[in-house]
Each structure stands twice: as C-alpha cells, then as structure tokens.
Amino acid sequence: MNEYENEKYVQYENGATFIRRGDKLTSMQFLYNAAKKKPRVITPSGKEIIYEFPDTPECEDARCWLCGGKTNGKGTPKKKTIKPTFTNHDIAKYPLSQSICEACTWGLANSSLRNYSILATGNGLEHPSKQQIRKYLINPPEPPFVFTIAVSGQKWLHIFAKINYNNSFFEIMYEQTPVQVNSQKFKAIIELIETLYNAGFTKDEILKGYYQAHKILAFGIEKFEKIENQLETERGSRLFELAVDLSRKEEK
Ligand SMILES: [Zn+2]
C-alpha cells in the first residue's frame, strides 16, 4: 500500500474515530475496523457471530511483523500469536518485529474469518453467501473494501487480501488466488454462462467447454455458437471459473 492510497482512505473515513490522520492502514487493520463497526455478523447458514475485541497488551515494536502496519504501541508477542502450524512465514511484511498488532492478533484468533467469505467496507463486515457474492461482483460496494471468497474454509485469505479503492476494477482473493475483477466483464460473462446453465447445460460442461451434442441441437446451434465463441476466450481464467461457480438457475 502506498501513501497515496492511504491518503484516499483517510479522506474517505475522515471523521471516523478509529483512524488517526497519517497512519498507514493495512488490509487486516481495515478488516478489524470494519468488524468493530459491526461486530454482529450473520453467516450464510443463519448463524450469528458476535466478534469480540479483547484488550491487547502494550508492545515495544512500532510495526507489526505480519501486516507491517503501525502497532500504535499495542501488540502481542509474535512467539505466542503465530502458532507453529502457521506456514506463511514468508509473507511477514516486517520480519524484524517481534510483535503482532491488535488487528492481526484478532484476525488470527477468529477461525470464522477463515471459514467464511468476507466483505469489509467502511460500513462494516459481512460474511456473504454465494448469491450475495454474485450480486457484489456485479454491483460492487463503495470503495474502499476488502473482499475474500472462501472455498475450502480452511485457509487464511485475509492476510493476502488488498484494500480496493476502485469498484470497477478490483482484486479479490478467490481461495488463495488473487483475481482481478472487472465488474462489467464479470457481469457479461456470468450472463452468458447462466443462459446456457438455464437451458440445461451443466456447470461442468460450461467449465470445460465439452457439451453434449443433443443439448446443443435442442438449444440451437447458431445461438449456442454465438455464446460459446465469447466464453471460449475467457475459459481457463479464474474469473471464468468464479463466474461458473456463482452462476445460478433462474427461479421459475
Ligand atoms: Zn498487523
């Protein structure tokens, strides 16, 4: 994150109590602030999560080992917070530090931040369902925001996520892969996919590009080729995979 991005964020959140002007906010700190604004989050299955924010002890390091952000004098010892099972040591932004900031300590202590997808905005934190993710990729929220899409629910994605300052072109973590999203393009792709999906083609057929001939005939060869020619150029990209994954049947 550069100073310019930070400036934009500070202007956007000007007046908010938790930000001090001039501080560089990292993605994890952004996420932390979002959760503090809205600690009660409902999961896609309807479960209620209420995030808690325990006091963090004072620390001597000015920077966080993990996110590299300012600790503002508060942090937990790295030795204690970073468990032996943590395998992402190479992503430490400030390897000289022995402290983990308040936000990262919180971020690593809550397994629901790994189990669920996350959308963090200036208004709060959400664990969106697939249908909500689909909606947000077509109509993205006001920036800034952080967006992760969990597939396995077993991996930390938020530590790799970026703060987005643009909602036409932005980056999400789709499982452990950063994916550049052009929301207009995503909308166009998913609409084509859903036309085929609603006509009886399976997600597997659309994903791989191998279709059963009788379905093509039933759908109409000309109409089919017009769609498939457009999908062909996108096939193989993570954005295409994501669009197939999120495509839905029309309710009748
Ligand atoms: Zn941190």
PDB file of N, CA, C and O in Angstrom, residues 180-246:
ATOM      1  N   GLN A 180      -8.177 -10.489 -10.439  1.00  0.00           N
ATOM      2  CA  GLN A 180      -8.537  -9.128 -10.838  1.00  0.00           C
ATOM      3  C   GLN A 180      -9.940  -9.174 -11.414  1.00  0.00           C
ATOM      4  O   GLN A 180     -10.203  -9.940 -12.334  1.00  0.00           O
ATOM      5  N   VAL A 181     -10.810  -8.362 -10.864  1.00  0.00           N
ATOM      6  CA  VAL A 181     -12.200  -8.363 -11.327  1.00  0.00           C
ATOM      7  C   VAL A 181     -12.520  -7.054 -12.041  1.00  0.00           C
ATOM      8  O   VAL A 181     -12.262  -5.972 -11.520  1.00  0.00           O
ATOM      9  N   ASN A 182     -13.046  -7.205 -13.243  1.00  0.00           N
ATOM     10  CA  ASN A 182     -13.647  -6.092 -13.956  1.00  0.00           C
ATOM     11  C   ASN A 182     -15.134  -6.369 -13.855  1.00  0.00           C
ATOM     12  O   ASN A 182     -15.626  -7.336 -14.444  1.00  0.00           O
ATOM     13  N   SER A 183     -15.854  -5.579 -13.081  1.00  0.00           N
ATOM     14  CA  SER A 183     -17.228  -5.965 -12.748  1.00  0.00           C
ATOM     15  C   SER A 183     -18.126  -6.010 -13.991  1.00  0.00           C
ATOM     16  O   SER A 183     -19.012  -6.854 -14.081  1.00  0.00           O
ATOM     17  N   GLN A 184     -17.884  -5.141 -14.963  1.00  0.00           N
ATOM     18  CA  GLN A 184     -18.703  -5.170 -16.186  1.00  0.00           C
ATOM     19  C   GLN A 184     -18.472  -6.457 -16.968  1.00  0.00           C
ATOM     20  O   GLN A 184     -19.396  -7.059 -17.488  1.00  0.00           O
ATOM     21  N   LYS A 185     -17.186  -6.831 -17.026  1.00  0.00           N
ATOM     22  CA  LYS A 185     -16.833  -8.057 -17.738  1.00  0.00           C
ATOM     23  C   LYS A 185     -17.410  -9.270 -17.008  1.00  0.00           C
ATOM     24  O   LYS A 185     -17.941 -10.193 -17.629  1.00  0.00           O
ATOM     25  N   PHE A 186     -17.320  -9.244 -15.703  1.00  0.00           N
ATOM     26  CA  PHE A 186     -17.868 -10.342 -14.912  1.00  0.00           C
ATOM     27  C   PHE A 186     -19.361 -10.490 -15.178  1.00  0.00           C
ATOM     28  O   PHE A 186     -19.866 -11.599 -15.374  1.00  0.00           O
ATOM     29  N   LYS A 187     -20.050  -9.368 -15.223  1.00  0.00           N
ATOM     30  CA  LYS A 187     -21.495  -9.379 -15.459  1.00  0.00           C
ATOM     31  C   LYS A 187     -21.791  -9.997 -16.833  1.00  0.00           C
ATOM     32  O   LYS A 187     -22.667 -10.854 -16.968  1.00  0.00           O
ATOM     33  N   ALA A 188     -21.039  -9.586 -17.837  1.00  0.00           N
ATOM     34  CA  ALA A 188     -21.245 -10.106 -19.194  1.00  0.00           C
ATOM     35  C   ALA A 188     -21.002 -11.615 -19.243  1.00  0.00           C
ATOM     36  O   ALA A 188     -21.803 -12.363 -19.810  1.00  0.00           O
ATOM     37  N   ILE A 189     -19.917 -12.065 -18.621  1.00  0.00           N
ATOM     38  CA  ILE A 189     -19.594 -13.497 -18.634  1.00  0.00           C
ATOM     39  C   ILE A 189     -20.660 -14.310 -17.913  1.00  0.00           C
ATOM     40  O   ILE A 189     -21.140 -15.322 -18.418  1.00  0.00           O
ATOM     41  N   ILE A 190     -21.034 -13.865 -16.728  1.00  0.00           N
ATOM     42  CA  ILE A 190     -21.969 -14.679 -15.932  1.00  0.00           C
ATOM     43  C   ILE A 190     -23.351 -14.717 -16.607  1.00  0.00           C
ATOM     44  O   ILE A 190     -24.059 -15.734 -16.539  1.00  0.00           O
ATOM     45  N   GLU A 191     -23.709 -13.669 -17.315  1.00  0.00           N
ATOM     46  CA  GLU A 191     -24.999 -13.689 -18.014  1.00  0.00           C
ATOM     47  C   GLU A 191     -24.997 -14.732 -19.144  1.00  0.00           C
ATOM     48  O   GLU A 191     -25.981 -15.444 -19.329  1.00  0.00           O
ATOM     49  N   LEU A 192     -23.889 -14.812 -19.863  1.00  0.00           N
ATOM     50  CA  LEU A 192     -23.778 -15.822 -20.926  1.00  0.00           C
ATOM     51  C   LEU A 192     -23.812 -17.231 -20.330  1.00  0.00           C
ATOM     52  O   LEU A 192     -24.494 -18.127 -20.825  1.00  0.00           O
ATOM     53  N   ILE A 193     -23.043 -17.408 -19.262  1.00  0.00           N
ATOM     54  CA  ILE A 193     -22.993 -18.720 -18.602  1.00  0.00           C
ATOM     55  C   ILE A 193     -24.383 -19.125 -18.117  1.00  0.00           C
ATOM     56  O   ILE A 193     -24.823 -20.261 -18.317  1.00  0.00           O
ATOM     57  N   GLU A 194     -25.065 -18.180 -17.526  1.00  0.00           N
ATOM     58  CA  GLU A 194     -26.389 -18.500 -16.979  1.00  0.00           C
ATOM     59  C   GLU A 194     -27.414 -18.794 -18.078  1.00  0.00           C
ATOM     60  O   GLU A 194     -28.349 -19.569 -17.864  1.00  0.00           O
ATOM     61  N   THR A 195     -27.233 -18.197 -19.249  1.00  0.00           N
ATOM     62  CA  THR A 195     -28.122 -18.522 -20.375  1.00  0.00           C
ATOM     63  C   THR A 195     -27.983 -20.010 -20.706  1.00  0.00           C
ATOM     64  O   THR A 195     -28.982 -20.712 -20.871  1.00  0.00           O
ATOM     65  N   LEU A 196     -26.737 -20.488 -20.755  1.00  0.00           N
ATOM     66  CA  LEU A 196     -26.509 -21.912 -21.038  1.00  0.00           C
ATOM     67  C   LEU A 196     -26.967 -22.794 -19.874  1.00  0.00           C
ATOM     68  O   LEU A 196     -27.607 -23.829 -20.074  1.00  0.00           O
ATOM     69  N   TYR A 197     -26.632 -22.356 -18.678  1.00  0.00           N
ATOM     70  CA  TYR A 197     -26.972 -23.139 -17.480  1.00  0.00           C
ATOM     71  C   TYR A 197     -28.491 -23.314 -17.360  1.00  0.00           C
ATOM     72  O   TYR A 197     -28.990 -24.405 -17.068  1.00  0.00           O
ATOM     73  N   ASN A 198     -29.211 -22.237 -17.609  1.00  0.00           N
ATOM     74  CA  ASN A 198     -30.681 -22.301 -17.537  1.00  0.00           C
ATOM     75  C   ASN A 198     -31.290 -23.122 -18.664  1.00  0.00           C
ATOM     76  O   ASN A 198     -32.437 -23.550 -18.580  1.00  0.00           O
ATOM     77  N   ALA A 199     -30.516 -23.301 -19.749  1.00  0.00           N
ATOM     78  CA  ALA A 199     -31.019 -24.089 -20.881  1.00  0.00           C
ATOM     79  C   ALA A 199     -30.708 -25.578 -20.711  1.00  0.00           C
ATOM     80  O   ALA A 199     -30.978 -26.377 -21.602  1.00  0.00           O
ATOM     81  N   GLY A 200     -30.115 -25.946 -19.575  1.00  0.00           N
ATOM     82  CA  GLY A 200     -29.908 -27.367 -19.298  1.00  0.00           C
ATOM     83  C   GLY A 200     -28.474 -27.866 -19.419  1.00  0.00           C
ATOM     84  O   GLY A 200     -28.189 -29.031 -19.142  1.00  0.00           O
ATOM     85  N   PHE A 201     -27.553 -26.998 -19.832  1.00  0.00           N
ATOM     86  CA  PHE A 201     -26.140 -27.401 -19.826  1.00  0.00           C
ATOM     87  C   PHE A 201     -25.653 -27.412 -18.381  1.00  0.00           C
ATOM     88  O   PHE A 201     -26.096 -26.601 -17.567  1.00  0.00           O
ATOM     89  N   THR A 202     -24.740 -28.325 -18.069  1.00  0.00           N
ATOM     90  CA  THR A 202     -24.261 -28.396 -16.684  1.00  0.00           C
ATOM     91  C   THR A 202     -23.075 -27.439 -16.490  1.00  0.00           C
ATOM     92  O   THR A 202     -22.440 -27.012 -17.457  1.00  0.00           O
ATOM     93  N   LYS A 203     -22.774 -27.147 -15.216  1.00  0.00           N
ATOM     94  CA  LYS A 203     -21.630 -26.280 -14.905  1.00  0.00           C
ATOM     95  C   LYS A 203     -20.340 -26.920 -15.391  1.00  0.00           C
ATOM     96  O   LYS A 203     -19.424 -26.239 -15.837  1.00  0.00           O
ATOM     97  N   ASP A 204     -20.284 -28.222 -15.291  1.00  0.00           N
ATOM     98  CA  ASP A 204     -19.094 -28.946 -15.739  1.00  0.00           C
ATOM     99  C   ASP A 204     -18.896 -28.799 -17.258  1.00  0.00           C
ATOM    100  O   ASP A 204     -17.772 -28.588 -17.723  1.00  0.00           O
ATOM    101  N   GLU A 205     -19.966 -28.904 -18.001  1.00  0.00           N
ATOM    102  CA  GLU A 205     -19.895 -28.722 -19.460  1.00  0.00           C
ATOM    103  C   GLU A 205     -19.413 -27.309 -19.803  1.00  0.00           C
ATOM    104  O   GLU A 205     -18.537 -27.131 -20.659  1.00  0.00           O
ATOM    105  N   ILE A 206     -19.977 -26.338 -19.100  1.00  0.00           N
ATOM    106  CA  ILE A 206     -19.631 -24.936 -19.385  1.00  0.00           C
ATOM    107  C   ILE A 206     -18.174 -24.670 -18.990  1.00  0.00           C
ATOM    108  O   ILE A 206     -17.424 -24.027 -19.719  1.00  0.00           O
ATOM    109  N   LEU A 207     -17.783 -25.219 -17.844  1.00  0.00           N
ATOM    110  CA  LEU A 207     -16.419 -25.010 -17.357  1.00  0.00           C
ATOM    111  C   LEU A 207     -15.377 -25.577 -18.324  1.00  0.00           C
ATOM    112  O   LEU A 207     -14.385 -24.928 -18.641  1.00  0.00           O
ATOM    113  N   LYS A 208     -15.640 -26.785 -18.806  1.00  0.00           N
ATOM    114  CA  LYS A 208     -14.656 -27.460 -19.646  1.00  0.00           C
ATOM    115  C   LYS A 208     -14.815 -27.172 -21.133  1.00  0.00           C
ATOM    116  O   LYS A 208     -13.872 -27.354 -21.916  1.00  0.00           O
ATOM    117  N   GLY A 209     -16.018 -26.773 -21.524  1.00  0.00           N
ATOM    118  CA  GLY A 209     -16.242 -26.491 -22.945  1.00  0.00           C
ATOM    119  C   GLY A 209     -16.548 -27.734 -23.764  1.00  0.00           C
ATOM    120  O   GLY A 209     -16.482 -27.714 -24.979  1.00  0.00           O
ATOM    121  N   TYR A 210     -16.861 -28.823 -23.072  1.00  0.00           N
ATOM    122  CA  TYR A 210     -17.297 -30.043 -23.769  1.00  0.00           C
ATOM    123  C   TYR A 210     -18.782 -30.246 -23.495  1.00  0.00           C
ATOM    124  O   TYR A 210     -19.173 -30.501 -22.367  1.00  0.00           O
ATOM    125  N   TYR A 211     -19.572 -30.103 -24.564  1.00  0.00           N
ATOM    126  CA  TYR A 211     -21.022 -30.149 -24.397  1.00  0.00           C
ATOM    127  C   TYR A 211     -21.619 -31.380 -25.074  1.00  0.00           C
ATOM    128  O   TYR A 211     -21.088 -31.846 -26.083  1.00  0.00           O
ATOM    129  N   GLN A 212     -22.702 -31.846 -24.514  1.00  0.00           N
ATOM    130  CA  GLN A 212     -23.397 -32.960 -25.153  1.00  0.00           C
ATOM    131  C   GLN A 212     -24.118 -32.448 -26.397  1.00  0.00           C
ATOM    132  O   GLN A 212     -24.859 -31.451 -26.335  1.00  0.00           O
ATOM    133  N   ALA A 213     -23.893 -33.154 -27.508  1.00  0.00           N
ATOM    134  CA  ALA A 213     -24.387 -32.683 -28.812  1.00  0.00           C
ATOM    135  C   ALA A 213     -25.900 -32.495 -28.842  1.00  0.00           C
ATOM    136  O   ALA A 213     -26.401 -31.508 -29.398  1.00  0.00           O
ATOM    137  N   HIS A 214     -26.603 -33.408 -28.210  1.00  0.00           N
ATOM    138  CA  HIS A 214     -28.075 -33.300 -28.288  1.00  0.00           C
ATOM    139  C   HIS A 214     -28.584 -32.039 -27.600  1.00  0.00           C
ATOM    140  O   HIS A 214     -29.581 -31.451 -27.995  1.00  0.00           O
ATOM    141  N   LYS A 215     -27.846 -31.585 -26.590  1.00  0.00           N
ATOM    142  CA  LYS A 215     -28.257 -30.358 -25.894  1.00  0.00           C
ATOM    143  C   LYS A 215     -28.025 -29.138 -26.791  1.00  0.00           C
ATOM    144  O   LYS A 215     -28.818 -28.196 -26.792  1.00  0.00           O
ATOM    145  N   ILE A 216     -26.903 -29.186 -27.538  1.00  0.00           N
ATOM    146  CA  ILE A 216     -26.602 -28.074 -28.451  1.00  0.00           C
ATOM    147  C   ILE A 216     -27.692 -27.974 -29.518  1.00  0.00           C
ATOM    148  O   ILE A 216     -28.189 -26.887 -29.812  1.00  0.00           O
ATOM    149  N   LEU A 217     -28.070 -29.120 -30.052  1.00  0.00           N
ATOM    150  CA  LEU A 217     -29.118 -29.147 -31.077  1.00  0.00           C
ATOM    151  C   LEU A 217     -30.440 -28.605 -30.528  1.00  0.00           C
ATOM    152  O   LEU A 217     -31.123 -27.812 -31.174  1.00  0.00           O
ATOM    153  N   ALA A 218     -30.767 -29.039 -29.322  1.00  0.00           N
ATOM    154  CA  ALA A 218     -32.011 -28.591 -28.708  1.00  0.00           C
ATOM    155  C   ALA A 218     -31.988 -27.082 -28.437  1.00  0.00           C
ATOM    156  O   ALA A 218     -33.012 -26.405 -28.567  1.00  0.00           O
ATOM    157  N   PHE A 219     -30.831 -26.574 -28.089  1.00  0.00           N
ATOM    158  CA  PHE A 219     -30.688 -25.148 -27.766  1.00  0.00           C
ATOM    159  C   PHE A 219     -30.685 -24.297 -29.035  1.00  0.00           C
ATOM    160  O   PHE A 219     -31.176 -23.162 -29.046  1.00  0.00           O
ATOM    161  N   GLY A 220     -30.120 -24.821 -30.084  1.00  0.00           N
ATOM    162  CA  GLY A 220     -29.981 -24.076 -31.350  1.00  0.00           C
ATOM    163  C   GLY A 220     -28.514 -23.798 -31.615  1.00  0.00           C
ATOM    164  O   GLY A 220     -27.884 -23.085 -30.831  1.00  0.00           O
ATOM    165  N   ILE A 221     -27.997 -24.374 -32.683  1.00  0.00           N
ATOM    166  CA  ILE A 221     -26.557 -24.295 -32.961  1.00  0.00           C
ATOM    167  C   ILE A 221     -26.065 -22.855 -33.094  1.00  0.00           C
ATOM    168  O   ILE A 221     -25.052 -22.464 -32.499  1.00  0.00           O
ATOM    169  N   GLU A 222     -26.798 -22.062 -33.830  1.00  0.00           N
ATOM    170  CA  GLU A 222     -26.355 -20.685 -34.079  1.00  0.00           C
ATOM    171  C   GLU A 222     -26.264 -19.880 -32.788  1.00  0.00           C
ATOM    172  O   GLU A 222     -25.266 -19.213 -32.504  1.00  0.00           O
ATOM    173  N   LYS A 223     -27.312 -19.981 -31.991  1.00  0.00           N
ATOM    174  CA  LYS A 223     -27.388 -19.277 -30.711  1.00  0.00           C
ATOM    175  C   LYS A 223     -26.254 -19.773 -29.789  1.00  0.00           C
ATOM    176  O   LYS A 223     -25.590 -18.998 -29.095  1.00  0.00           O
ATOM    177  N   PHE A 224     -26.046 -21.079 -29.838  1.00  0.00           N
ATOM    178  CA  PHE A 224     -25.024 -21.692 -28.998  1.00  0.00           C
ATOM    179  C   PHE A 224     -23.630 -21.175 -29.369  1.00  0.00           C
ATOM    180  O   PHE A 224     -22.837 -20.787 -28.517  1.00  0.00           O
ATOM    181  N   GLU A 225     -23.366 -21.161 -30.671  1.00  0.00           N
ATOM    182  CA  GLU A 225     -22.027 -20.749 -31.114  1.00  0.00           C
ATOM    183  C   GLU A 225     -21.742 -19.294 -30.803  1.00  0.00           C
ATOM    184  O   GLU A 225     -20.619 -18.928 -30.461  1.00  0.00           O
ATOM    185  N   LYS A 226     -22.749 -18.482 -30.873  1.00  0.00           N
ATOM    186  CA  LYS A 226     -22.580 -17.059 -30.567  1.00  0.00           C
ATOM    187  C   LYS A 226     -22.120 -16.886 -29.106  1.00  0.00           C
ATOM    188  O   LYS A 226     -21.233 -16.086 -28.812  1.00  0.00           O
ATOM    189  N   ILE A 227     -22.733 -17.652 -28.227  1.00  0.00           N
ATOM    190  CA  ILE A 227     -22.369 -17.579 -26.801  1.00  0.00           C
ATOM    191  C   ILE A 227     -21.016 -18.232 -26.562  1.00  0.00           C
ATOM    192  O   ILE A 227     -20.131 -17.661 -25.919  1.00  0.00           O
ATOM    193  N   GLU A 228     -20.850 -19.421 -27.101  1.00  0.00           N
ATOM    194  CA  GLU A 228     -19.630 -20.191 -26.849  1.00  0.00           C
ATOM    195  C   GLU A 228     -18.389 -19.469 -27.394  1.00  0.00           C
ATOM    196  O   GLU A 228     -17.328 -19.515 -26.776  1.00  0.00           O
ATOM    197  N   ASN A 229     -18.529 -18.786 -28.519  1.00  0.00           N
ATOM    198  CA  ASN A 229     -17.389 -18.024 -29.055  1.00  0.00           C
ATOM    199  C   ASN A 229     -16.901 -16.972 -28.074  1.00  0.00           C
ATOM    200  O   ASN A 229     -15.703 -16.687 -27.988  1.00  0.00           O
ATOM    201  N   GLN A 230     -17.824 -16.388 -27.339  1.00  0.00           N
ATOM    202  CA  GLN A 230     -17.437 -15.368 -26.353  1.00  0.00           C
ATOM    203  C   GLN A 230     -16.855 -16.004 -25.098  1.00  0.00           C
ATOM    204  O   GLN A 230     -15.924 -15.484 -24.490  1.00  0.00           O
ATOM    205  N   LEU A 231     -17.426 -17.145 -24.716  1.00  0.00           N
ATOM    206  CA  LEU A 231     -16.943 -17.805 -23.490  1.00  0.00           C
ATOM    207  C   LEU A 231     -15.563 -18.426 -23.701  1.00  0.00           C
ATOM    208  O   LEU A 231     -14.743 -18.466 -22.784  1.00  0.00           O
ATOM    209  N   GLU A 232     -15.335 -18.875 -24.901  1.00  0.00           N
ATOM    210  CA  GLU A 232     -14.082 -19.556 -25.236  1.00  0.00           C
ATOM    211  C   GLU A 232     -12.853 -18.730 -24.870  1.00  0.00           C
ATOM    212  O   GLU A 232     -11.879 -19.255 -24.360  1.00  0.00           O
ATOM    213  N   THR A 233     -12.929 -17.424 -25.128  1.00  0.00           N
ATOM    214  CA  THR A 233     -11.768 -16.559 -24.877  1.00  0.00           C
ATOM    215  C   THR A 233     -11.523 -16.376 -23.376  1.00  0.00           C
ATOM    216  O   THR A 233     -10.427 -16.009 -22.961  1.00  0.00           O
ATOM    217  N   GLU A 234     -12.546 -16.605 -22.566  1.00  0.00           N
ATOM    218  CA  GLU A 234     -12.408 -16.410 -21.112  1.00  0.00           C
ATOM    219  C   GLU A 234     -12.108 -17.720 -20.374  1.00  0.00           C
ATOM    220  O   GLU A 234     -11.662 -17.698 -19.230  1.00  0.00           O
ATOM    221  N   ARG A 235     -12.382 -18.824 -21.020  1.00  0.00           N
ATOM    222  CA  ARG A 235     -12.242 -20.126 -20.368  1.00  0.00           C
ATOM    223  C   ARG A 235     -10.805 -20.341 -19.906  1.00  0.00           C
ATOM    224  O   ARG A 235      -9.863 -20.053 -20.620  1.00  0.00           O
ATOM    225  N   GLY A 236     -10.683 -20.869 -18.672  1.00  0.00           N
ATOM    226  CA  GLY A 236      -9.343 -21.114 -18.134  1.00  0.00           C
ATOM    227  C   GLY A 236      -8.923 -20.034 -17.151  1.00  0.00           C
ATOM    228  O   GLY A 236      -8.045 -20.256 -16.329  1.00  0.00           O
ATOM    229  N   SER A 237      -9.575 -18.864 -17.212  1.00  0.00           N
ATOM    230  CA  SER A 237      -9.211 -17.810 -16.257  1.00  0.00           C
ATOM    231  C   SER A 237      -9.942 -18.062 -14.937  1.00  0.00           C
ATOM    232  O   SER A 237     -10.988 -18.718 -14.905  1.00  0.00           O
ATOM    233  N   ARG A 238      -9.377 -17.525 -13.866  1.00  0.00           N
ATOM    234  CA  ARG A 238     -10.008 -17.687 -12.561  1.00  0.00           C
ATOM    235  C   ARG A 238     -11.345 -16.948 -12.498  1.00  0.00           C
ATOM    236  O   ARG A 238     -12.262 -17.370 -11.823  1.00  0.00           O
ATOM    237  N   LEU A 239     -11.419 -15.838 -13.238  1.00  0.00           N
ATOM    238  CA  LEU A 239     -12.663 -15.073 -13.255  1.00  0.00           C
ATOM    239  C   LEU A 239     -13.782 -15.908 -13.891  1.00  0.00           C
ATOM    240  O   LEU A 239     -14.919 -15.901 -13.434  1.00  0.00           O
ATOM    241  N   PHE A 240     -13.428 -16.649 -14.932  1.00  0.00           N
ATOM    242  CA  PHE A 240     -14.391 -17.532 -15.598  1.00  0.00           C
ATOM    243  C   PHE A 240     -14.830 -18.639 -14.639  1.00  0.00           C
ATOM    244  O   PHE A 240     -16.020 -18.915 -14.494  1.00  0.00           O
ATOM    245  N   GLU A 241     -13.865 -19.251 -13.972  1.00  0.00           N
ATOM    246  CA  GLU A 241     -14.185 -20.309 -13.001  1.00  0.00           C
ATOM    247  C   GLU A 241     -15.118 -19.791 -11.912  1.00  0.00           C
ATOM    248  O   GLU A 241     -16.067 -20.456 -11.508  1.00  0.00           O
ATOM    249  N   LEU A 242     -14.808 -18.587 -11.445  1.00  0.00           N
ATOM    250  CA  LEU A 242     -15.618 -17.969 -10.408  1.00  0.00           C
ATOM    251  C   LEU A 242     -17.047 -17.730 -10.913  1.00  0.00           C
ATOM    252  O   LEU A 242     -18.016 -18.001 -10.210  1.00  0.00           O
ATOM    253  N   ALA A 243     -17.154 -17.247 -12.146  1.00  0.00           N
ATOM    254  CA  ALA A 243     -18.478 -16.978 -12.727  1.00  0.00           C
ATOM    255  C   ALA A 243     -19.282 -18.271 -12.868  1.00  0.00           C
ATOM    256  O   ALA A 243     -20.483 -18.289 -12.585  1.00  0.00           O
ATOM    257  N   VAL A 244     -18.634 -19.358 -13.270  1.00  0.00           N
ATOM    258  CA  VAL A 244     -19.335 -20.645 -13.374  1.00  0.00           C
ATOM    259  C   VAL A 244     -19.795 -21.077 -11.979  1.00  0.00           C
ATOM    260  O   VAL A 244     -20.937 -21.470 -11.767  1.00  0.00           O
ATOM    261  N   ASP A 245     -18.889 -20.966 -11.037  1.00  0.00           N
ATOM    262  CA  ASP A 245     -19.176 -21.354  -9.662  1.00  0.00           C
ATOM    263  C   ASP A 245     -20.385 -20.583  -9.106  1.00  0.00           C
ATOM    264  O   ASP A 245     -21.243 -21.150  -8.433  1.00  0.00           O
ATOM    265  N   LEU A 246     -20.458 -19.295  -9.409  1.00  0.00           N
ATOM    266  CA  LEU A 246     -21.503 -18.450  -8.824  1.00  0.00           C
ATOM    267  C   LEU A 246     -22.783 -18.380  -9.660  1.00  0.00           C
ATOM    268  O   LEU A 246     -23.771 -17.802  -9.224  1.00  0.00           O
TER     269      LEU A 246
END
